[in-house]
Structures are given as C-alpha cells and as structure tokens.
Short mmCIF file of C-alpha atoms and ligand atoms in Angstrom, two decimals:
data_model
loop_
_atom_site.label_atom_id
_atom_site.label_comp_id
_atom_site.label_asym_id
_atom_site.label_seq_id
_atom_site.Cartn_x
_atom_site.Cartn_y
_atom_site.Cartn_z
CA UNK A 11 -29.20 0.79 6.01
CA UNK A 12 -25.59 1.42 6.80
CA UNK A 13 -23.10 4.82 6.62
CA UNK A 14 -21.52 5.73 3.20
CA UNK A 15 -19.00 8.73 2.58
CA UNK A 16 -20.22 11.90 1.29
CA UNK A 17 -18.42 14.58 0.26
CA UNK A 18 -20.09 18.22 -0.41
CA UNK A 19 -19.22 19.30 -3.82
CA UNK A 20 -19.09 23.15 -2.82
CA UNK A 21 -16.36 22.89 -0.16
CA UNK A 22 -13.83 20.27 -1.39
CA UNK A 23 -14.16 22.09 -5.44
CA UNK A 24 -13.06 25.43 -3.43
CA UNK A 25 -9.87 24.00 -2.50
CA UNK A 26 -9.35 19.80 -4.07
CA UNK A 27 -6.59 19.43 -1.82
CA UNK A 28 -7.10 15.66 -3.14
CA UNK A 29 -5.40 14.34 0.56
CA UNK A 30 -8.64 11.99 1.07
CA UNK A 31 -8.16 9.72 -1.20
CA UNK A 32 -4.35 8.96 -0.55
CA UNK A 33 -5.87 8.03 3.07
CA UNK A 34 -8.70 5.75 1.96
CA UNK A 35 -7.54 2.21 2.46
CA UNK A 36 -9.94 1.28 -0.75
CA UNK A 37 -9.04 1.09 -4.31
CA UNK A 38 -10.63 3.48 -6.34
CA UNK A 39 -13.13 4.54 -3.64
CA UNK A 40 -12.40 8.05 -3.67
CA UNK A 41 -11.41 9.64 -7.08
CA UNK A 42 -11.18 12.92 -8.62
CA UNK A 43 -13.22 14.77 -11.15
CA UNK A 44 -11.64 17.08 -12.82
CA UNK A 45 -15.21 19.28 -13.78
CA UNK A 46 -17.01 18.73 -11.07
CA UNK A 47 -18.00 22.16 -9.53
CA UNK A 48 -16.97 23.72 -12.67
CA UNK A 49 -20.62 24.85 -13.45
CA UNK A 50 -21.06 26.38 -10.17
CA UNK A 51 -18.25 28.37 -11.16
CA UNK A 52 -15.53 26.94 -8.51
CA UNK A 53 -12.16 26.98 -9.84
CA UNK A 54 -11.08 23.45 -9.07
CA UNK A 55 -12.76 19.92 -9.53
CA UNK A 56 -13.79 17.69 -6.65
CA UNK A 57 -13.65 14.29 -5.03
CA UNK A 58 -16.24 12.33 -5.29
CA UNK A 59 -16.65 8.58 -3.28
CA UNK A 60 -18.10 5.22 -5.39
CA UNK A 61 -20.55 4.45 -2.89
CA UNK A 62 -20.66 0.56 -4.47
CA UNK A 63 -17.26 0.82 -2.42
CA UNK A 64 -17.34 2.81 0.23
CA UNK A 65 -17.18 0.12 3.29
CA UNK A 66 -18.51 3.50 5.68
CA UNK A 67 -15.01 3.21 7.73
CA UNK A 68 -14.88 7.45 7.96
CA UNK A 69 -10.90 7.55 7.69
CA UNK A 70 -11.48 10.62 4.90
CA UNK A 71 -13.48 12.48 7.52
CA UNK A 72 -10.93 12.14 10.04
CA UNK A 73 -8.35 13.78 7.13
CA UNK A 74 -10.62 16.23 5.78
CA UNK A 75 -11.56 17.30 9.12
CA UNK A 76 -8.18 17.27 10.82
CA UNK A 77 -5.24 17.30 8.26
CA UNK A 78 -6.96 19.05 5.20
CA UNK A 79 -9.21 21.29 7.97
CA UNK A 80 -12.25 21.39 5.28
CA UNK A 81 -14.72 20.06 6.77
CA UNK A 82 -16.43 18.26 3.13
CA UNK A 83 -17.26 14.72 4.44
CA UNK A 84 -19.75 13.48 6.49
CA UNK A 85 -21.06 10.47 6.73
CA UNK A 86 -24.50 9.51 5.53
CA UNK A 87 -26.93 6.55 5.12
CA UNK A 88 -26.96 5.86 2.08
CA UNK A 89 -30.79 6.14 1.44
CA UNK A 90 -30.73 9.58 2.42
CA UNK A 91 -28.12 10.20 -0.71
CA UNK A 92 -30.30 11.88 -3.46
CA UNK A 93 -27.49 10.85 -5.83
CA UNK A 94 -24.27 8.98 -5.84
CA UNK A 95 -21.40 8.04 -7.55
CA UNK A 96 -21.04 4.14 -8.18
CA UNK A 97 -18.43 2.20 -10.16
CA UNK A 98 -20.11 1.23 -13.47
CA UNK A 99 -20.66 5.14 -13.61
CA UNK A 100 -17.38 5.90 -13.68
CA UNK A 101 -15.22 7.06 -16.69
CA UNK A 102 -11.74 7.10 -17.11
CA UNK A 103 -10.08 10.19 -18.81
CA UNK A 104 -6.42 10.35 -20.14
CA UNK A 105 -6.33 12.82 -16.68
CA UNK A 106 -8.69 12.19 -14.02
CA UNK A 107 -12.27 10.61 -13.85
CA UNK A 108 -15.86 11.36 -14.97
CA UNK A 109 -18.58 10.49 -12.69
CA UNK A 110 -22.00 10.68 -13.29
CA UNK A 111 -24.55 10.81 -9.92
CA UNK A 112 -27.67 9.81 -10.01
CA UNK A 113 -30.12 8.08 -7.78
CA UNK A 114 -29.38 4.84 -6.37
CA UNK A 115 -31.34 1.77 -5.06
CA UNK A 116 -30.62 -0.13 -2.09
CA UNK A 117 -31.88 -3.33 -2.13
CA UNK B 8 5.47 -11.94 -17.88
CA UNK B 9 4.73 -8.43 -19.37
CA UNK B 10 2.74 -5.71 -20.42
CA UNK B 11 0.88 -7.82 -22.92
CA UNK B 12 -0.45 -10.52 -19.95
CA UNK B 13 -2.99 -8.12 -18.92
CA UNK B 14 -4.37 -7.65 -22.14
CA UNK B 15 -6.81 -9.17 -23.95
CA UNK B 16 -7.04 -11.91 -26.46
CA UNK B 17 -8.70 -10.66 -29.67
CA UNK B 18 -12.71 -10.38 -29.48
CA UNK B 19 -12.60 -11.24 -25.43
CA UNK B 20 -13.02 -7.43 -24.64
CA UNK B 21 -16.56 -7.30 -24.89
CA UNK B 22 -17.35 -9.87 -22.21
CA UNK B 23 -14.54 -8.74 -19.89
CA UNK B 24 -15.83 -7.11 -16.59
CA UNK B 25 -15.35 -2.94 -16.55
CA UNK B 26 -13.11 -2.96 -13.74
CA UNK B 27 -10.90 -5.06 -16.01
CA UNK B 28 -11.21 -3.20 -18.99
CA UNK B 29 -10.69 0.28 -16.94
CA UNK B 30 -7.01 -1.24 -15.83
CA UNK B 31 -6.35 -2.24 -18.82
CA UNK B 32 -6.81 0.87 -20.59
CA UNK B 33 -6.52 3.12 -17.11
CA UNK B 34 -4.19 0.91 -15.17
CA UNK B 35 -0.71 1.80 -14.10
CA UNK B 36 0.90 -0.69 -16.62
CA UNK B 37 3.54 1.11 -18.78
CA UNK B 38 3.06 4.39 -17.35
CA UNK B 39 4.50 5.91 -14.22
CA UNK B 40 1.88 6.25 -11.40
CA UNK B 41 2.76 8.01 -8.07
CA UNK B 42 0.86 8.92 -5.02
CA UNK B 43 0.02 12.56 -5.91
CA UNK B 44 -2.13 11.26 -8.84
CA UNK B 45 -4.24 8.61 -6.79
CA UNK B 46 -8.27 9.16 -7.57
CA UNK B 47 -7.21 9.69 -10.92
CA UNK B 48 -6.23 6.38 -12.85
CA UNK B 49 -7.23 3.25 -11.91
CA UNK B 50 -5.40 0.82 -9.46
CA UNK B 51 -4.42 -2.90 -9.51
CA UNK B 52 -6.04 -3.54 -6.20
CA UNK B 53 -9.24 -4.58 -6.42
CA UNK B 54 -12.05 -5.12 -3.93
CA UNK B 55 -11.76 -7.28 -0.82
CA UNK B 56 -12.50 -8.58 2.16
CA UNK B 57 -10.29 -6.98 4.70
CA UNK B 58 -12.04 -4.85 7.22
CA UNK B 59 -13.23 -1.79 7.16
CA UNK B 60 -10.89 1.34 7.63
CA UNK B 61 -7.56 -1.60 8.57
CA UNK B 62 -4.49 0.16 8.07
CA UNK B 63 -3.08 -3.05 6.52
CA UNK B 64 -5.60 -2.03 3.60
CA UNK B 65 -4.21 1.55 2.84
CA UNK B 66 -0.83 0.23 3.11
CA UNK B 67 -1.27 -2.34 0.52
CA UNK B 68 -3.05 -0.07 -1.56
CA UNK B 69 0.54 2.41 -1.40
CA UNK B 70 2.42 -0.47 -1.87
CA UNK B 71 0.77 -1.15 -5.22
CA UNK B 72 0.61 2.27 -6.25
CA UNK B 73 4.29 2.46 -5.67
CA UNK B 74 5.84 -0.84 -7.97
CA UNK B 75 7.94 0.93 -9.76
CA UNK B 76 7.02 -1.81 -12.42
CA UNK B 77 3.52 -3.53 -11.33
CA UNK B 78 3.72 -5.28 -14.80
CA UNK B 79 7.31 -6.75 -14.20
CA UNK B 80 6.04 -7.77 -10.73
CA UNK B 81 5.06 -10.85 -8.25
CA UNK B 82 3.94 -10.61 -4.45
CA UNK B 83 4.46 -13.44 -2.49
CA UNK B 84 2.66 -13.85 0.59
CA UNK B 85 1.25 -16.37 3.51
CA UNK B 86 -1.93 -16.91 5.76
CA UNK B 87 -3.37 -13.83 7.49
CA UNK B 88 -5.52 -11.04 6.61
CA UNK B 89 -3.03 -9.12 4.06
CA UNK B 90 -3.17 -12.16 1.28
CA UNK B 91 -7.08 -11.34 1.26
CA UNK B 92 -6.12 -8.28 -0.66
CA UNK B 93 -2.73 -8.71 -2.19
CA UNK B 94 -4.79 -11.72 -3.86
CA UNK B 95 -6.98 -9.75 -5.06
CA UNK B 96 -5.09 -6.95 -7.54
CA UNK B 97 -4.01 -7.40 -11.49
CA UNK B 98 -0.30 -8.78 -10.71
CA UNK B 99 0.76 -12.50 -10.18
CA UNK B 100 0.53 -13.47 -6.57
CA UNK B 101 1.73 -16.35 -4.77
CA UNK B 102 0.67 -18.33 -2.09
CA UNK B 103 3.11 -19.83 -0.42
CA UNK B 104 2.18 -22.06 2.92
CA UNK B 105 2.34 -20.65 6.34
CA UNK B 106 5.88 -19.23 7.24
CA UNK B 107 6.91 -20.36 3.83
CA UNK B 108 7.38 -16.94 1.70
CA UNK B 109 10.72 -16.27 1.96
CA UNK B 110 11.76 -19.57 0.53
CA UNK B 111 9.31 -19.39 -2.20
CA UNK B 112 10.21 -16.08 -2.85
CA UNK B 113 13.93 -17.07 -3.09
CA UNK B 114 13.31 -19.59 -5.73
CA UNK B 115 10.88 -17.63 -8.12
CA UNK B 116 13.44 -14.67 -7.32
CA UNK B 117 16.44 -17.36 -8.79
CA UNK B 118 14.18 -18.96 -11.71
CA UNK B 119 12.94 -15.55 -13.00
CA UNK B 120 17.01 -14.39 -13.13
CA UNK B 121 17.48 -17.49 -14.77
CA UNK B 122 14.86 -17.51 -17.31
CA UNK B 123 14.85 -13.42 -17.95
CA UNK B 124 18.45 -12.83 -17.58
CA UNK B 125 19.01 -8.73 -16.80
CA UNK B 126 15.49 -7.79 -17.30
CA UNK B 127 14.07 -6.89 -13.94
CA UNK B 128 11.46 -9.11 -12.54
CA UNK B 129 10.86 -7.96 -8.90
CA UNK B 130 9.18 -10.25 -6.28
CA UNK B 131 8.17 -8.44 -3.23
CA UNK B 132 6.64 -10.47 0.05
CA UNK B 133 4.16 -8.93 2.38
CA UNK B 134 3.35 -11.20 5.41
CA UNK B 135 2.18 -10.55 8.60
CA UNK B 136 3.95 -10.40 11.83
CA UNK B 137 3.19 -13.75 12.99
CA UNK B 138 3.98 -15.87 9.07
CA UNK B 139 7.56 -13.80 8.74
CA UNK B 140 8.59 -12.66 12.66
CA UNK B 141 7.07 -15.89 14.08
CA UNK B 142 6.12 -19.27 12.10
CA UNK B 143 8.76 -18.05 9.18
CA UNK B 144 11.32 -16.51 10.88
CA UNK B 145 13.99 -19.05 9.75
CA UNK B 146 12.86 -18.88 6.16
CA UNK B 147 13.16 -15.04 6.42
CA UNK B 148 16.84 -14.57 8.34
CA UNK B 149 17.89 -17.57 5.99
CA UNK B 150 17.10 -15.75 3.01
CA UNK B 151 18.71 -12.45 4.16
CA UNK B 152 21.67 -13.70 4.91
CA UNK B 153 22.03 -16.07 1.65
CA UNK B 154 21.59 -12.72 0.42
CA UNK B 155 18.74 -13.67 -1.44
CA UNK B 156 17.45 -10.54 -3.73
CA UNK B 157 13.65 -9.66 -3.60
CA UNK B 158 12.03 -7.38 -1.41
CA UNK B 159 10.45 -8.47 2.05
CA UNK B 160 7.76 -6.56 3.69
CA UNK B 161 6.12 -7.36 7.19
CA UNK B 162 2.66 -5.74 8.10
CA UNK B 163 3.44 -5.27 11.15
CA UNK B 164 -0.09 -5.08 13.16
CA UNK B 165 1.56 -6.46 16.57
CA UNK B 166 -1.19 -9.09 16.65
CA UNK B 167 -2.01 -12.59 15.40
CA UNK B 168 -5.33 -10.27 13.77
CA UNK B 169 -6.30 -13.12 10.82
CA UNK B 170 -6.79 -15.97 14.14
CA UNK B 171 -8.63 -14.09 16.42
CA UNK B 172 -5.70 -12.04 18.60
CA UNK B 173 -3.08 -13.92 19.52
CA UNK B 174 0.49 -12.44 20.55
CA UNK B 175 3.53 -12.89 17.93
CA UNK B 176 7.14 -11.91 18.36
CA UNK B 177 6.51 -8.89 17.53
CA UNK B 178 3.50 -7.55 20.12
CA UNK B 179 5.19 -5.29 22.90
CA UNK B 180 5.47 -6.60 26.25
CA UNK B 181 2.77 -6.67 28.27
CA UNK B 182 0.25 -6.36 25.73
CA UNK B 183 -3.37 -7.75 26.68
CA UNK B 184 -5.16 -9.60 23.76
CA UNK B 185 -7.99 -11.85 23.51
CA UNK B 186 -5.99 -14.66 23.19
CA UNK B 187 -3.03 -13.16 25.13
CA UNK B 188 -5.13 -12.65 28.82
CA UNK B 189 -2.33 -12.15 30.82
CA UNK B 190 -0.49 -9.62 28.86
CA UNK B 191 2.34 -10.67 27.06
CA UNK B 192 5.68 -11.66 29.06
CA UNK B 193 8.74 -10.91 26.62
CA UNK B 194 9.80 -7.82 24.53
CA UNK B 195 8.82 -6.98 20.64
CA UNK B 196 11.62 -9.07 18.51
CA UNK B 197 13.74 -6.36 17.11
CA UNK B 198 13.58 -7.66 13.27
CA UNK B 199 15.35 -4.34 12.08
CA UNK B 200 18.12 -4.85 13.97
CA UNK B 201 18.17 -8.59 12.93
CA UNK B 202 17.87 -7.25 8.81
CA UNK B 203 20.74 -5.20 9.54
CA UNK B 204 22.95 -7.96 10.98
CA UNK B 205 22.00 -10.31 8.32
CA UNK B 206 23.16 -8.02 5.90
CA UNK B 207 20.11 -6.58 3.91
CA UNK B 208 21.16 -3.79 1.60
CA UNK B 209 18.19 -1.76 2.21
CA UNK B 210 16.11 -1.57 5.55
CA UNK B 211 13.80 0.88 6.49
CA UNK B 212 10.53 1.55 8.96
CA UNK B 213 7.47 2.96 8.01
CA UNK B 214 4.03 4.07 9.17
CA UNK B 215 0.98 4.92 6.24
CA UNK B 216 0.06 7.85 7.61
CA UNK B 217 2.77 9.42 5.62
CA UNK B 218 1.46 8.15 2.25
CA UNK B 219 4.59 9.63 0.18
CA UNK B 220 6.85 7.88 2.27
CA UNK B 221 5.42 4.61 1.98
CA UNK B 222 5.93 5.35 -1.51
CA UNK B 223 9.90 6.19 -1.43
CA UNK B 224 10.53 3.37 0.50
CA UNK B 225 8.87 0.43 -1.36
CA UNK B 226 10.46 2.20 -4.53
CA UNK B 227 13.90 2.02 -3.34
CA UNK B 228 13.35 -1.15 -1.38
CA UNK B 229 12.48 -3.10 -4.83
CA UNK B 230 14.76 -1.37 -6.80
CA UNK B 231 17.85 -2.14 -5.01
CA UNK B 232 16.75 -5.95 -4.66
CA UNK B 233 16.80 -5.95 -8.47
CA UNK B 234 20.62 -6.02 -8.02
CA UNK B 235 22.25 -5.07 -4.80
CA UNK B 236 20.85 -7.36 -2.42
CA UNK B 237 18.49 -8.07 -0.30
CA UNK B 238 15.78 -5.47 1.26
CA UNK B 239 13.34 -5.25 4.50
CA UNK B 240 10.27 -2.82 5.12
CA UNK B 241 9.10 -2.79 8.25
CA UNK B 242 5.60 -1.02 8.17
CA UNK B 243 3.44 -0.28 11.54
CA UNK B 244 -0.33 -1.52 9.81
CA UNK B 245 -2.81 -1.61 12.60
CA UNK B 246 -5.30 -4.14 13.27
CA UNK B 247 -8.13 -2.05 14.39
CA UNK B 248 -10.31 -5.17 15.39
CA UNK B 249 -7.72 -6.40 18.09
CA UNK B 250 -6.74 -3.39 19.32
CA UNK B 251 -10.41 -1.91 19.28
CA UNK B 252 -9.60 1.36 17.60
CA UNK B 253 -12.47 2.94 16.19
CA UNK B 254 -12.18 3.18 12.61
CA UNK B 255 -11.85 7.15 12.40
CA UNK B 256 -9.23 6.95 14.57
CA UNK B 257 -6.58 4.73 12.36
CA UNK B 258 -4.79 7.80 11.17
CA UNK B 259 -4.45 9.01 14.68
CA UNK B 260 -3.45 5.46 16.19
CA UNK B 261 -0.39 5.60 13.56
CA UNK B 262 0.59 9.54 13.82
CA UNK B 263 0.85 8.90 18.21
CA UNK B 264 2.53 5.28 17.72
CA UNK B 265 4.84 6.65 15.11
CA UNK B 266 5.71 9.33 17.52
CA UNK B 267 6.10 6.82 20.40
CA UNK B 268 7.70 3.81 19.26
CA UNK B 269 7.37 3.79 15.08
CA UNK B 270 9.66 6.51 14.15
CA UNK B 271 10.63 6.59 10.64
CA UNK B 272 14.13 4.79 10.08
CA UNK B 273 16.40 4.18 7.05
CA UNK B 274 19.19 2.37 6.56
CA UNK B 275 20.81 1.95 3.29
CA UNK B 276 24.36 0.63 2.41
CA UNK B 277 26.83 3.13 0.44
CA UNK B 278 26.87 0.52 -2.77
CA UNK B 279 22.76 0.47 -2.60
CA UNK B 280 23.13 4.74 -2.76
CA UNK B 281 25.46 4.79 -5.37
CA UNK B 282 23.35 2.02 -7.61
CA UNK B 283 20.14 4.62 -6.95
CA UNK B 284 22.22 7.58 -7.94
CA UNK B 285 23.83 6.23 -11.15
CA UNK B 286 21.03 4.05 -12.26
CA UNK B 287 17.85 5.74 -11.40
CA UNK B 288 19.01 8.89 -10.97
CA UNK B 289 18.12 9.76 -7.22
CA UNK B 290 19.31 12.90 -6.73
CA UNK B 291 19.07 12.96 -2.77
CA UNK B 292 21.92 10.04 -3.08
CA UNK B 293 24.26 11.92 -6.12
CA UNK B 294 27.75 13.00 -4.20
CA UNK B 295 27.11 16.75 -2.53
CA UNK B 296 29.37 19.17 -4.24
CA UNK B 297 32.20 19.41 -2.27
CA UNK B 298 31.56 22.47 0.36
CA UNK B 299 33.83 25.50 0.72
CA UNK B 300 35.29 25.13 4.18
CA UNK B 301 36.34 21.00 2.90
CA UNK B 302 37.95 22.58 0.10
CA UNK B 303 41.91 22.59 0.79
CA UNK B 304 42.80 26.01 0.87
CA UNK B 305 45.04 27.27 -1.69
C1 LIG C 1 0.81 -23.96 9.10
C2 LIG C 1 -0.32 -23.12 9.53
N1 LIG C 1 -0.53 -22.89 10.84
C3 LIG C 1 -1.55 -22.11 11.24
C4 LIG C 1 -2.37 -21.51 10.32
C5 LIG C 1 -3.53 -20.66 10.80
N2 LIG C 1 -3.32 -19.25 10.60
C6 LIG C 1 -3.87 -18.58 9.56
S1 LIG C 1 -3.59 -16.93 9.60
C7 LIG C 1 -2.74 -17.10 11.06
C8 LIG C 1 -2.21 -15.88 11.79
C9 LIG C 1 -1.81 -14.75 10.97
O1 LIG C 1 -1.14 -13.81 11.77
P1 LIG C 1 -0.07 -12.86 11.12
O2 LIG C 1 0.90 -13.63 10.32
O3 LIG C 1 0.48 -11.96 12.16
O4 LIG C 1 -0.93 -12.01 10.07
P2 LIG C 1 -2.20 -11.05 10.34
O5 LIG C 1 -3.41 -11.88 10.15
O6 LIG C 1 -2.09 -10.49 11.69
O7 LIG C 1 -2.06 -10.03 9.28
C10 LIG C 1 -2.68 -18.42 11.48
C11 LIG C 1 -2.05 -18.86 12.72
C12 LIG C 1 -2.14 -21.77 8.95
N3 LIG C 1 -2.89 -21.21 7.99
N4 LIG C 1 -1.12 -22.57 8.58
S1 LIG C 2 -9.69 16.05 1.88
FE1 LIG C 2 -11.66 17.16 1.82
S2 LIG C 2 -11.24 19.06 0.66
FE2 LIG C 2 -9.49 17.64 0.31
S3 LIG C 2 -10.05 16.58 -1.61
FE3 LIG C 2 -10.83 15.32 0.09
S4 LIG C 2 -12.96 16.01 0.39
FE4 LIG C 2 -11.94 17.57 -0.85
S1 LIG C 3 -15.55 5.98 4.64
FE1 LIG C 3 -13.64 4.76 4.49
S2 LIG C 3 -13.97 3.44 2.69
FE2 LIG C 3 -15.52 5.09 2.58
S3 LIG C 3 -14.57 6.65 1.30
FE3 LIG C 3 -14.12 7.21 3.42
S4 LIG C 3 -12.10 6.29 3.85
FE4 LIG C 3 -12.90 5.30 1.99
S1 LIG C 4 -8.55 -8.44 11.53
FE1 LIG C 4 -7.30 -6.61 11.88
S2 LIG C 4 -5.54 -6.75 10.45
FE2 LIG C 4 -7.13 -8.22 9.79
S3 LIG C 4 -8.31 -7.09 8.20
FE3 LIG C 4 -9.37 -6.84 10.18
S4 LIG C 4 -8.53 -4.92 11.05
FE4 LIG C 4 -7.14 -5.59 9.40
#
C-alpha cells in the first residue's frame, strides 16, 4: 500500500484558496471543482487530488499547512480512501473540473 | 506547426486516449492559460517518470503553463532527468545529444524563421546543469554571443542528479556528493554573469516556489527571443534525491536557498523593455509619466 493525497472537502470548500495545486509538481494531479461542497452549503468549491496520479510526495501538505495555514491535506493510504478521484473520472467544464469519487481498487 | 497538429484526423477521435481528447478540447491551445487558473483546464504535461515531489517537476510544469504560445512552440533539450518530462507533454520536443542543445536549437530557431517568415515559432531549451554549464557550455556561450534567438533555460539542481550525483560547474564549493567524496574544490560557475557578457537580451534567476514568477519570466524570456535576441533563465530546481531532502520539505529547501544564495534577479536590456511595452503591452515597462519635481519649472 503506499501514501496518496487527501484533501477534506469541508475545510479547503470554506476557503479554495486553490495555492495547492500551483505547488504540485504533477500535471493535473490536483484540480478544482467548482461544486464540490456546494451541497453542504459551503460557499466555494474544492480541490480535489486524481489519486491515479498522486506519486504521495506531500508538497500540498507542506503549502496547505504552512503557506495557505488550512490544514485540508493529509496523507493517506490509499486503501483506507472510501472514495477517490481518478483521471478517467474526470470532466472538463468550459470553467473548472467535475469529479466524480467513488470507491477504488488497488490491485 | 499549429493549432490544427493537435487535432484529430476525421473518425480517429473515438480511439484516441482521454487524456488526449481532454487537451484537445481542454488544453491550453488557442486560449490564454495562466497560473491562477491551474486545476482548472488541462495541461500539456503529461505523466512521467521523474521523482516524486523533484522541484525540476513543478518547474517544468510552470514552464508549460506559461508558453505564451504552447501551439507555436518546440523545447529542445539533452540527457538528464528534465527530458523525462519535457518528452512527455503535447508540444514538439527535441532531443538533441549530450551538450548539444544550443546548437540544435540555433538551427531549428534559423530554419523555422526561414520557413515561417514573421510568424513566431519559439524554441525554448531546458537542460540541466551539467548538459548546458558543463558538457555544452561552448554550444551555449557560442550561441549567445552569435546572438542566436530562442530561449535557454538551465535546471539548475547543482548536481549531476540523472548519473547518480556527480559535481558540475555549477555545485558550490565544497559540496559533498556521492560521487563528489571529498567535497567539491572550485566555486559555482557564475553563468549569469557569463549571459550578461555574451550579450543576452533578457536574463533573469528564478526559484518555483514563487509560481507567478516563474510565470513572468519564461513569458518575457520567450517573447523577447522572438525578436530581440537572445534570452537565459536561470532556475534553482532541486534534486531532492542527491541532496536527501525529504520530499515535504522542497518548498522549504527553495524559500531558505532563495534567501541565501538564489535571490530573484532580472536583467533586461532597454530595447527588450521597449519591444514588451509597444508590442505586448507590458505596462510595468510603458515610460512613467514624467514626475512633478523632473518637470522644468516654469
Ligand atoms: C555524451 C554523453 N555523455 C554522458 C552521458 C551520460 N549522462 C546522461 S545524463 C548525465 C548527467 C545529467 O546531469 P545534468 O545535465 O546536470 O542534468 P540532471 O540530470 O541533473 O537534471 C550524463 C552524464 C550521455 N548521455 N551522453
Ligand atoms: S491549499 Fe488547502 S485550502 Fe487551499 S485549495 Fe489546496 S487544499 Fe484547499
Ligand atoms: S502528494 Fe505530491 S503528487 Fe500528490 S497531490 Fe500532493 S503534491 Fe501532488
Ligand atoms: S534524480 Fe533528482 S533531479 Fe532527477 S528526477 Fe530525481 S529528484 Fe529530480
């Protein structure tokens, strides 16, 4: 099993200071979703990580934690996630992404 | 060369991977991308082999992001670990061998002008420390001073990182590496001060933990080799393997180095500043109004 980037839905949607993903040395690992959140009622949309591309390096956490000073990402292995975020669930919008979570399996 | 390369051919769509069809219809092609809206189109660079959480990475990532016209575009680069991602992203890339990227670059640079006339076609190089300091340092300094105009870019990660750690020109004295036991016995070459002499219009330094500033320079950088003259980034890119810095500690390696010994530097020639003012409009280069005290007085 190995570490994968997870960021909590409730605390980045409060604020989406979207400063992760300019820090993520990965293409298209950490994107933005414009809705996310928006049935819990938060006012913003969130980030969100591809776990398919996530190589577990914990740069975001380092900005989140100490530049951004929210506190969203932590690590986890990635059979712990319930759901995630992977590549070939990801839609592109004229403005932003759609992502849909759900389970996935680790070979 | 243009936007119609990346598309494609009639009835091919279908079997086309998704990460292809997102750029196509998501990419940065046509459209004007910037930092502030990364996470929410998708990028040229694609998946690679590069190591986890190496600064190289994100800095090749702004690099991309910040062509100011990806589909009017060629990188040129050599042996180490930054071709295994520059290879690796929807614009033309060229190998060329070991040390050899300058010259290639300054022939592609002369046969695109050639064959496309005014219309911009920007080659930008990105080599390591060791292929443009070291191995290709003639290549480079010749091409600088024939004046030679496409963009050069060194990832600068003070190490030999794509061998195994051994010292180039540009590792700071006394450094320790694997393959460097002793320390090393000579100063870091000062290749700035060398860009300046040779006459490049355009030189800055840079560190990625300042994402927006990666992006201004590699904008101006390639936009004044369209027609001033030649340009050099130097950019501090970390090898985190070499220099054993754990990987959530990057960002912190480049804020204390850039406060050390990587401070931000520009230098830019007064014809470059007047071609960005006049042609593209950069305001921070438009004459100031004249002030009241260098008024004459009446
Ligand atoms: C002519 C030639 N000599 C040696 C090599 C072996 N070689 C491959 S990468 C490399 C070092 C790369 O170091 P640098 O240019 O600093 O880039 P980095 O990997 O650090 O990014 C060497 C010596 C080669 N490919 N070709
Ligand atoms: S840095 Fe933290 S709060 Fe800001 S967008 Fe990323 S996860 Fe959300
Ligand atoms: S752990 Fe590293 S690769 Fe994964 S999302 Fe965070 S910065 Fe990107
Ligand atoms: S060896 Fe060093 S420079 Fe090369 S990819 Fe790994 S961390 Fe980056």
């Amino acid at each position: 099993m190995y570490l994968v980037a997870d960021i909590d839905v409730d605390i980045c949607a409060a604020t989406s200071c979207k400063l992760c993903t300019q820090y993520c040395p990965e293409a298209n690992t950490i994107n933005y979703d414009d809705n996310a959140g928006k049935d819990k009622g938060h006012k913003y949309g969130s980030a969100y990580v591809a776990v398919d591309r996530c190589k577990g390096c914990a740069q975001c956490v380092w900005v989140c934690d100490n530049m951004a000073k929210h506190h969203a990402i932590k690590m986890t292995m990635i059979d712990q996630l319930p759901k995630a975020a992977i590549t070939d669930r990801i839609t592109y919008l004229d403005k932003g992404t759609k992502a849909i979570a759900a389970p996935v399996e680790v070979a | 060369m243009s936007l119609d390369y990346v598309k494609f051919s009639p009835g091919f769509d279908k079997f086309m991977p998704k990460e292809y069809r997102d750029m196509v219809e998501h990419g940065p092609f046509g459209k004007k991308t910037t930092v502030s809206q990364m996470g929410s189109f998708k990028e040229i660079l694609e998946e690679h082999p590069m190591c986890a959480g190496c600064a190289m990475t994100l800095f090749i990532r702004l690099a991309m992001i910040s062509f100011p016209n990806p589909e009017d575009t060629i990188t040129v680069g050599t042996a180490g670990c930054g071709r295994l991602a520059i290879s690796q992203a929807a614009v033309p890339f060229v190998y060329g061998n070991y040390g050899d990227q300058n010259a290639v670059a300054s022939g592609l640079s002369r046969g695109l002008k050639l064959r496309f006339g005014d219309k911009p076609k920007d080659v930008v190089v990105m080599a390591g420390d060791g292929g443009m300091a070291d191995i290709g340092f003639s290549m480079t300094l010749h091409s600088w001073f024939r004046k030679e105009r496409f963009t050069t870019i060194m990832l600068d990660n003070e190490v030999y990182g794509n061998t195994g750690g051994q010292e180039s020109g540009m590792t700071n004295k006394g450094q320790v590496l694997k393959m460097a036991p002793l320390g090393k016995k000579f100063e870091k070459m000062d290749m700035i001060g060398m860009a300046k002499l040779a006459g490049c219009a355009y030189v800055a330094t840079v560190v990625p933990n300042n994402p927006r500033r990666v992006e201004s320079v590699i904008k101006k950088a390639v936009l004044i080799a369209r027609e001033i003259g030649p340009t050099y980034i130097q950019a501090y890119t970390s090898c985190n393997i070499e220099y054993s810095i754990p990987t959530d500690k990057v960002m912190e390696d480049a804020k204390s180095v850039e406060t050390d010994r990587y401070a931000f530097s520009e230098h830019i020639t007064d014809e470059a500043k007047e071609y960005l003012a006049t042609r593209y409009g950069f305001k921070e280069y438009l004459p100031k109004p004249a002030t009241a005290a260098a008024l004459p007085k009446a």
